[in-house]
PDB file of C-alpha atoms in Angstrom:
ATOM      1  CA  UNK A   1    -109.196  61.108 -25.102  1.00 90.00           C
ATOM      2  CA  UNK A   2    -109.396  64.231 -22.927  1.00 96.00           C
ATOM      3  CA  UNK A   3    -106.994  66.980 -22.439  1.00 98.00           C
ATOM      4  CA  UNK A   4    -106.135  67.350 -19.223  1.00 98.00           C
ATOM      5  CA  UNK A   5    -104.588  70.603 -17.094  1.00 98.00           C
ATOM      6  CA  UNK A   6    -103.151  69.563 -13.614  1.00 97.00           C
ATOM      7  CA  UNK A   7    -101.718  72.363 -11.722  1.00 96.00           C
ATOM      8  CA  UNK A   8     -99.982  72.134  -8.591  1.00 93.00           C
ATOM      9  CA  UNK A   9     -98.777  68.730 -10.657  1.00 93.00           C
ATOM     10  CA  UNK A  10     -95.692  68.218  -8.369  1.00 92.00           C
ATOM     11  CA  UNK A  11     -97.652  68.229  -4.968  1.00 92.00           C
ATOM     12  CA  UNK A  12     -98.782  64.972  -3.561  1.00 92.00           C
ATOM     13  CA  UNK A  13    -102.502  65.156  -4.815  1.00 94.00           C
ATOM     14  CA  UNK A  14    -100.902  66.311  -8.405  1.00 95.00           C
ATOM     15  CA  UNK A  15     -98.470  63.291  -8.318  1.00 94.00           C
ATOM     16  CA  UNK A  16    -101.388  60.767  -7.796  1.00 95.00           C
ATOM     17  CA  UNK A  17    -103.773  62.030  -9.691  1.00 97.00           C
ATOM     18  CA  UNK A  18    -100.972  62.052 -12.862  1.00 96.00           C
ATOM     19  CA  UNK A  19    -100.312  58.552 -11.957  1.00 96.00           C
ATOM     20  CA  UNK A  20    -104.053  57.481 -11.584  1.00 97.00           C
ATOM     21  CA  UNK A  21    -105.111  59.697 -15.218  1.00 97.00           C
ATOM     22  CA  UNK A  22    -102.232  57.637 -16.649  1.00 96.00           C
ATOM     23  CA  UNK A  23    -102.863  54.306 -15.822  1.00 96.00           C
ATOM     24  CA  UNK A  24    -106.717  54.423 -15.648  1.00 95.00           C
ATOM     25  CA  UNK A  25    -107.485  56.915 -19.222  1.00 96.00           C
ATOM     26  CA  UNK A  26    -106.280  57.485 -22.426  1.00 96.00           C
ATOM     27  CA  UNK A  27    -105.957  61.110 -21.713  1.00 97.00           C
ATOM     28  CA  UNK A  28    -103.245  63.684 -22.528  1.00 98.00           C
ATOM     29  CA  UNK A  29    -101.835  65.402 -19.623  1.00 98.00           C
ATOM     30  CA  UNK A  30    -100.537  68.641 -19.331  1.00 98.00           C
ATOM     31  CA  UNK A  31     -98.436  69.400 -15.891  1.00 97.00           C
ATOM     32  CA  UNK A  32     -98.067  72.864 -14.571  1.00 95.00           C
ATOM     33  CA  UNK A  33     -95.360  73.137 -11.748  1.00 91.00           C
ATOM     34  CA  UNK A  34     -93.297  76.035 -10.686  1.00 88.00           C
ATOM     35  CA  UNK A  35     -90.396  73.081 -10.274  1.00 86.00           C
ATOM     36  CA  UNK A  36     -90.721  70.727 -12.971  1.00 85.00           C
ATOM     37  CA  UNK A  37     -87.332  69.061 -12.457  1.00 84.00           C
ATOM     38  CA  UNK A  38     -88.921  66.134 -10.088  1.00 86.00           C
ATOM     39  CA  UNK A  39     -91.333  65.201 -13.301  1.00 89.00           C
ATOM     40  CA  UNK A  40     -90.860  62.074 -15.425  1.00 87.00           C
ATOM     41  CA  UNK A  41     -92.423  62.989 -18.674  1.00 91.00           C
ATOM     42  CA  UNK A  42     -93.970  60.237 -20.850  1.00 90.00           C
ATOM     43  CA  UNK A  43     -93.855  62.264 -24.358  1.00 92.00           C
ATOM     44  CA  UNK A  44     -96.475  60.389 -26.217  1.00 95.00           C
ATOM     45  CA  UNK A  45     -99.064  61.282 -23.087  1.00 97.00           C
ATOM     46  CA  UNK A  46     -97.949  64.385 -21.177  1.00 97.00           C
ATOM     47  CA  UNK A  47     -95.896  67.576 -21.856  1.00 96.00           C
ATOM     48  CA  UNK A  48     -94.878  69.900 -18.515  1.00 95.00           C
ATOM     49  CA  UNK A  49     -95.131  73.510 -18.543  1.00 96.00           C
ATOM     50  CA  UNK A  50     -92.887  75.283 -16.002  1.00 94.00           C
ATOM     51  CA  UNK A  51     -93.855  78.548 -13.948  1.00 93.00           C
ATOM     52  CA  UNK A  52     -96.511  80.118 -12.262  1.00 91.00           C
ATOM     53  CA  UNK A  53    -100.362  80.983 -13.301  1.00 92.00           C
ATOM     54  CA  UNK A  54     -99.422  84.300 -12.362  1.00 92.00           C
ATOM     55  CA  UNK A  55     -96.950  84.705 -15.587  1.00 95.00           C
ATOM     56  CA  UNK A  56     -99.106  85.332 -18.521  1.00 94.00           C
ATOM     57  CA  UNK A  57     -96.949  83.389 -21.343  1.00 96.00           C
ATOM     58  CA  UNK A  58     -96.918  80.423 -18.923  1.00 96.00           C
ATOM     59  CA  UNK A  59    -100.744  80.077 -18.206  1.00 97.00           C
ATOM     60  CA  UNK A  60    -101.299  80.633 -21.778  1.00 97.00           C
ATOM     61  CA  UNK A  61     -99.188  77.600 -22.844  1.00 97.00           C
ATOM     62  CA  UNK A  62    -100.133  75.446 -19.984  1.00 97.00           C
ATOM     63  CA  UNK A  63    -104.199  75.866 -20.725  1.00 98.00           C
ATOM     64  CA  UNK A  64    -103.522  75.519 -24.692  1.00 97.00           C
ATOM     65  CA  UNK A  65    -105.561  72.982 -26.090  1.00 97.00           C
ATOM     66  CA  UNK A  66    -106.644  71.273 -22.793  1.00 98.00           C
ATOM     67  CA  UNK A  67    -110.718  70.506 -22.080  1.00 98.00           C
ATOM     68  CA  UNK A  68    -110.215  70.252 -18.570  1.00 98.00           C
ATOM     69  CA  UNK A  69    -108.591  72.188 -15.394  1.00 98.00           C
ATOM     70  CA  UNK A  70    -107.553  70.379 -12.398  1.00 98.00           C
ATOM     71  CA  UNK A  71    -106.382  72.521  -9.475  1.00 95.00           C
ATOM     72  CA  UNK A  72    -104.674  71.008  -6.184  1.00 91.00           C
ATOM     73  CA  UNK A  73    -101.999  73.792  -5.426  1.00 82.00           C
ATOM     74  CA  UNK A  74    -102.079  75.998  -2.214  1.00 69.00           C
ATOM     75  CA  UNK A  75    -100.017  79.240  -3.519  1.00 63.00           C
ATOM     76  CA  UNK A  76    -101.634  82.706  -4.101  1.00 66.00           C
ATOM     77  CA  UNK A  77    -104.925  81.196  -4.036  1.00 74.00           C
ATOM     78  CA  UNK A  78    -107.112  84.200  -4.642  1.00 78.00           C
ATOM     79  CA  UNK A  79    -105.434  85.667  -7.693  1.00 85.00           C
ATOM     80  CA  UNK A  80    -104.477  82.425  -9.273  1.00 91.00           C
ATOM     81  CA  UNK A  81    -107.805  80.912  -8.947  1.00 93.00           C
ATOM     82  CA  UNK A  82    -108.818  84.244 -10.434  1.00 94.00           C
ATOM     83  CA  UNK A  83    -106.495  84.171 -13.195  1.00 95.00           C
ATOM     84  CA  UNK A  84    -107.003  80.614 -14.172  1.00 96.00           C
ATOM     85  CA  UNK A  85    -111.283  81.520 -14.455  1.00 97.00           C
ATOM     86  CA  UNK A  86    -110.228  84.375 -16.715  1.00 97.00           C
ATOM     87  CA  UNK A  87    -107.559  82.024 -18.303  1.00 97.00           C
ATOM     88  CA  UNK A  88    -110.326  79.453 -19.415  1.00 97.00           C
ATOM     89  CA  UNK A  89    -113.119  82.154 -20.371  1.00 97.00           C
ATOM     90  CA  UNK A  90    -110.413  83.200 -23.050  1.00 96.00           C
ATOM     91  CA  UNK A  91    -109.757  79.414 -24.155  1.00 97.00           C
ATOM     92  CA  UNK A  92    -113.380  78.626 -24.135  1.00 97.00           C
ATOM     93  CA  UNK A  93    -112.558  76.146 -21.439  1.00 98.00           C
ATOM     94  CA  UNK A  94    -115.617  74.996 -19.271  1.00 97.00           C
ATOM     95  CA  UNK A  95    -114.356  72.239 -16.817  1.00 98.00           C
ATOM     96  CA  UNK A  96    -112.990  73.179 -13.347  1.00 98.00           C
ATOM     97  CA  UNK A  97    -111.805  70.389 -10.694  1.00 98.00           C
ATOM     98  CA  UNK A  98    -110.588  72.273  -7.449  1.00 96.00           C
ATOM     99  CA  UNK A  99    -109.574  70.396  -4.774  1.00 94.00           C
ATOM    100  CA  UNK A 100    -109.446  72.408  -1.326  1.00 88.00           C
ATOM    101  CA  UNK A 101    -109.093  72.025   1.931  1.00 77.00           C
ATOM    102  CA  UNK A 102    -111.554  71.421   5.288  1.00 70.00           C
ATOM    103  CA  UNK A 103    -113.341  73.961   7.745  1.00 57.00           C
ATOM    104  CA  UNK A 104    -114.147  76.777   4.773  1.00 65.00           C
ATOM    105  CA  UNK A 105    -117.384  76.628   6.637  1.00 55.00           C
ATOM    106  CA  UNK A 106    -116.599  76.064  10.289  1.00 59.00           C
ATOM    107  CA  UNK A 107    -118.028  72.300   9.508  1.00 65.00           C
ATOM    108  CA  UNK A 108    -115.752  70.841  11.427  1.00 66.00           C
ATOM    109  CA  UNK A 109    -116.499  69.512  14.616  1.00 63.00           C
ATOM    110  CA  UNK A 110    -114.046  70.724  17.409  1.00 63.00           C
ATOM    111  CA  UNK A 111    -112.521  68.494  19.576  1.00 64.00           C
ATOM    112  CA  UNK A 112    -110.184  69.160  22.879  1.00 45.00           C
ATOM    113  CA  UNK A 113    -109.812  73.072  22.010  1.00 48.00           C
ATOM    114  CA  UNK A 114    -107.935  72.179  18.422  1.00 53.00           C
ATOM    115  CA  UNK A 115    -110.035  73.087  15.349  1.00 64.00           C
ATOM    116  CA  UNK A 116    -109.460  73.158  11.368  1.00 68.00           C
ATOM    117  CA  UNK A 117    -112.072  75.923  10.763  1.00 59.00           C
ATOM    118  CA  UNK A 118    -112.061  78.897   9.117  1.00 53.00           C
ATOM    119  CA  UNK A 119    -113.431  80.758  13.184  1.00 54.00           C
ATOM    120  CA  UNK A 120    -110.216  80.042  14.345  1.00 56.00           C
ATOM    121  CA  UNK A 121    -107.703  79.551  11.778  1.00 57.00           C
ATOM    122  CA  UNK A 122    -107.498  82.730   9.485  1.00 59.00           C
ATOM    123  CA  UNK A 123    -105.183  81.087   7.099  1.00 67.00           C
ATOM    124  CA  UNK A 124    -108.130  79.582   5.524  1.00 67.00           C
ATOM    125  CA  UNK A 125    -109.301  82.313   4.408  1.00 72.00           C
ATOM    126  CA  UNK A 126    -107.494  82.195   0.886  1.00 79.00           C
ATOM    127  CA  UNK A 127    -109.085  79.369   0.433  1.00 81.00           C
ATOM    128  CA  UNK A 128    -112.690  80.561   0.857  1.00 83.00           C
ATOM    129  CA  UNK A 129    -112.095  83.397  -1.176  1.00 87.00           C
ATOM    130  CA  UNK A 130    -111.041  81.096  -4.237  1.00 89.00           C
ATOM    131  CA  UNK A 131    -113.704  78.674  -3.599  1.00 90.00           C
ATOM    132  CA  UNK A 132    -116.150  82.061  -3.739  1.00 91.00           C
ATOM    133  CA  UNK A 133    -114.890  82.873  -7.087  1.00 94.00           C
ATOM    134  CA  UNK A 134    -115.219  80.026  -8.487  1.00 95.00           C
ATOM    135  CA  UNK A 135    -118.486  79.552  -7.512  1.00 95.00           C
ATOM    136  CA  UNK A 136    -119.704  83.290  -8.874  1.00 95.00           C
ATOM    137  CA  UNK A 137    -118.119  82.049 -12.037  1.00 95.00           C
ATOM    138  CA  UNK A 138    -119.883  80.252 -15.162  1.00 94.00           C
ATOM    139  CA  UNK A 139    -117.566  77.661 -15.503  1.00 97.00           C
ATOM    140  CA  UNK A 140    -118.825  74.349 -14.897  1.00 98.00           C
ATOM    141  CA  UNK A 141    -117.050  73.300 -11.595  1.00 97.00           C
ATOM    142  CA  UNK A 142    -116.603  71.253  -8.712  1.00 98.00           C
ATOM    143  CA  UNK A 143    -115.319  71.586  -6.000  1.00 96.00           C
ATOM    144  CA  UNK A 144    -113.468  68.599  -3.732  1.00 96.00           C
ATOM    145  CA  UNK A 145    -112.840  70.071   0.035  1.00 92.00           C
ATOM    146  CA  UNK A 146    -110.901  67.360   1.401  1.00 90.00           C
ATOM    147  CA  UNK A 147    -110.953  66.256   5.203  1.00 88.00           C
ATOM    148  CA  UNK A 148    -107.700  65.748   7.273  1.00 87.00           C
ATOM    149  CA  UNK A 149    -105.455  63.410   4.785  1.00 90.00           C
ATOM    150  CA  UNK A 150    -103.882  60.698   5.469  1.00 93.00           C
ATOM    151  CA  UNK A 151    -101.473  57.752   3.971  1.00 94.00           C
ATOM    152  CA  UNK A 152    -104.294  55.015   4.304  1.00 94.00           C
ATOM    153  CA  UNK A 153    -104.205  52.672   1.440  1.00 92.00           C
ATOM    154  CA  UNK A 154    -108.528  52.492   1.831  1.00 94.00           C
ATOM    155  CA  UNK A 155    -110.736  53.814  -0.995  1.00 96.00           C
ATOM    156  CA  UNK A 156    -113.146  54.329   1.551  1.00 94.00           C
ATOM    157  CA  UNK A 157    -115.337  57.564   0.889  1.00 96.00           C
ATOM    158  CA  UNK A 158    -118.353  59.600   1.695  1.00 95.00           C
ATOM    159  CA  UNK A 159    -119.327  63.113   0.274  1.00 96.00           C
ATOM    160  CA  UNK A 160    -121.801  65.743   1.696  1.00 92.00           C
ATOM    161  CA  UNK A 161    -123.047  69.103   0.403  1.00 93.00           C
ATOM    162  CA  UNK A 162    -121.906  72.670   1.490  1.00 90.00           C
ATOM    163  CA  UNK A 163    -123.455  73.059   4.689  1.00 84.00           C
ATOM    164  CA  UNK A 164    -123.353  69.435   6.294  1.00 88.00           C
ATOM    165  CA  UNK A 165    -121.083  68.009   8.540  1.00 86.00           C
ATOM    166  CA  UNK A 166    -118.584  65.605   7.000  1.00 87.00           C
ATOM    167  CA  UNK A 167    -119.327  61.678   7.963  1.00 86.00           C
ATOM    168  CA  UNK A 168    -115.376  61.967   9.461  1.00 85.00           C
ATOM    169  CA  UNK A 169    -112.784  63.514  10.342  1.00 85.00           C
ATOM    170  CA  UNK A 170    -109.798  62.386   8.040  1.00 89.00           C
ATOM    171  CA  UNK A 171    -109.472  60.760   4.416  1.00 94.00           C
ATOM    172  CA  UNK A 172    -107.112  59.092   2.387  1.00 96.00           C
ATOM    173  CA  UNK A 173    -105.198  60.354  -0.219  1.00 96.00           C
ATOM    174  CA  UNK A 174    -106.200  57.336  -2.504  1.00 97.00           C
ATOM    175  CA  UNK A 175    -109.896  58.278  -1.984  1.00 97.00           C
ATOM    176  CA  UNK A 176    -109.677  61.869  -2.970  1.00 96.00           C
ATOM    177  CA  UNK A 177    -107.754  60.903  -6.135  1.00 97.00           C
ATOM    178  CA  UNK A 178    -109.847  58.063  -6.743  1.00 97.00           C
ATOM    179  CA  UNK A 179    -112.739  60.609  -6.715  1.00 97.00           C
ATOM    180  CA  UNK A 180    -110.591  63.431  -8.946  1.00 97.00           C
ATOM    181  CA  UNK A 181    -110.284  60.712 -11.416  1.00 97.00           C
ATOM    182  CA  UNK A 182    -113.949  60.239 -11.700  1.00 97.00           C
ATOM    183  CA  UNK A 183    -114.673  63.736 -11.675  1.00 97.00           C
ATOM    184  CA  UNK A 184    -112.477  64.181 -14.900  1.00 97.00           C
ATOM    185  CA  UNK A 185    -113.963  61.287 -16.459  1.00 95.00           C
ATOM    186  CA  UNK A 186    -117.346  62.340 -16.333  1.00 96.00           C
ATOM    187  CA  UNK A 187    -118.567  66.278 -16.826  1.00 94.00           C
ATOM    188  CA  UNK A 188    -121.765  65.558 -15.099  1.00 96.00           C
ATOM    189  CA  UNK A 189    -120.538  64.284 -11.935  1.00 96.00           C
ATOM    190  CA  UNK A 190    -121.213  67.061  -9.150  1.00 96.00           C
ATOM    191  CA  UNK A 191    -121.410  69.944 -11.407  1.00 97.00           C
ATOM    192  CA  UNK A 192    -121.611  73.019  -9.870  1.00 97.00           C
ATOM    193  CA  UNK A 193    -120.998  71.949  -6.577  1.00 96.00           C
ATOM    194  CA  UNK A 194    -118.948  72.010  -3.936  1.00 95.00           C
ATOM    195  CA  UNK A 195    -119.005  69.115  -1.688  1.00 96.00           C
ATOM    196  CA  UNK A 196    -116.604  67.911   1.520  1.00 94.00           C
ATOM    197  CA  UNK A 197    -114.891  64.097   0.984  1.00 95.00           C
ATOM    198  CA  UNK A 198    -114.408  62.244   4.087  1.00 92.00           C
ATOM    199  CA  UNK A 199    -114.268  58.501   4.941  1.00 94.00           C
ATOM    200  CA  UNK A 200    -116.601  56.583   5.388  1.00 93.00           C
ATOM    201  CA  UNK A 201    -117.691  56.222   9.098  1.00 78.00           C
ATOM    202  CA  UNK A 202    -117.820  52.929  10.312  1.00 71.00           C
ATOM    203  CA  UNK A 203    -121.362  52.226  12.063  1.00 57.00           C
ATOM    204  CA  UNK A 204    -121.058  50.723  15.898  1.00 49.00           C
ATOM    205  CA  UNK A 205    -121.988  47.314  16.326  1.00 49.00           C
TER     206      UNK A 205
END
């Protein structure tokens, strides 16, 4: 059994990946949400810790005995991400999962003037910054940057370095879950990278 930290637990990626940790592992899961009334808590395999990363007594409860951090939140990126690195350098924690968004490296290919990069969307920015310091830290992380999501029900996925062009344009939700899932199970899987998830592409016939 593994000890698992989700925050951003209430979003959709923290909803499925609960779900998915649940049904697939024995692990214990600990959910960090600044709104914790929309959780169902199973006692006997999850407690929920309510707040922000940015409180001290609330990070400090929420990475209490866990093994494993699991990030897929959006808010105050920057100093949470830098918080939650200090956080697990305290509680000898060594496993980061961060899952991000698209375009942190203008990767993206642009189509009809419309573009999810970081060159012309400076809202991204956040995110590149906590995907820096996480990767000038000495935990031992990976990070998921996600393609455009989508509802498909496909688990249907490629994955490419820092640097490459994704296979496609969109993903499912299932398939970055599916991936999260196997990224917690296994502590060698992609460590110390950071690596775009996209689906599959479909060769012509």
């Amino acid at each position: 059994m593994t000890n698992v930290l989700v925050v951003g637990a209430t979003g959709i990626i923290g909803q499925k990946v609960t779900k998915q940790l649940l049904d697939k592992t024995d692990d214990y899961l600990t959910l960090l949400a600044r709104n914790t009334n929309i959780l169902s808590i199973d006692e006997k395999r999850e407690r929920e810790v309510h707040g922000d990363v940015l409180d001290d007594k609330v990070l400090n409860e929420a990475l209490d005995g866990n093994d494993i951090v699991l990030m897929a939140t959006d808010s105050n990126l920057g100093l949470s991400v830098q918080r939650i690195i200090d956080g697990m350098k305290m509680k000898k924690i060594k496993r980061l999962i961060f899952i991000t968004s698209m375009g942190l490296y203008n990767e993206m290919p642009v189509t009809d003037g419309a573009s999810g990069n970081l060159a012309q969307d400076a809202l991204l920015q956040p995110y590149r910054t906590a995907v820096s310091l996480i990767e000038d830290s000495e935990l031992n992380y990976t990070i998921l940057r996600a393609t455009r999501l989508d509802a498909g029900k496909d688990i249907n996925y490629d994955l490419v370095d820092k640097g490459e062009a994704p296979t496609s344009e969109n993903v499912s939700y299932d398939s970055v879950v599916d991936y999260a899932v196997r990224l917690v199970n296994n502590g060698k899987l992609e460590s110390h990278k950071n690596v775009e998830i996209s689906r599959r592409a479909v060769a012509a016939k």
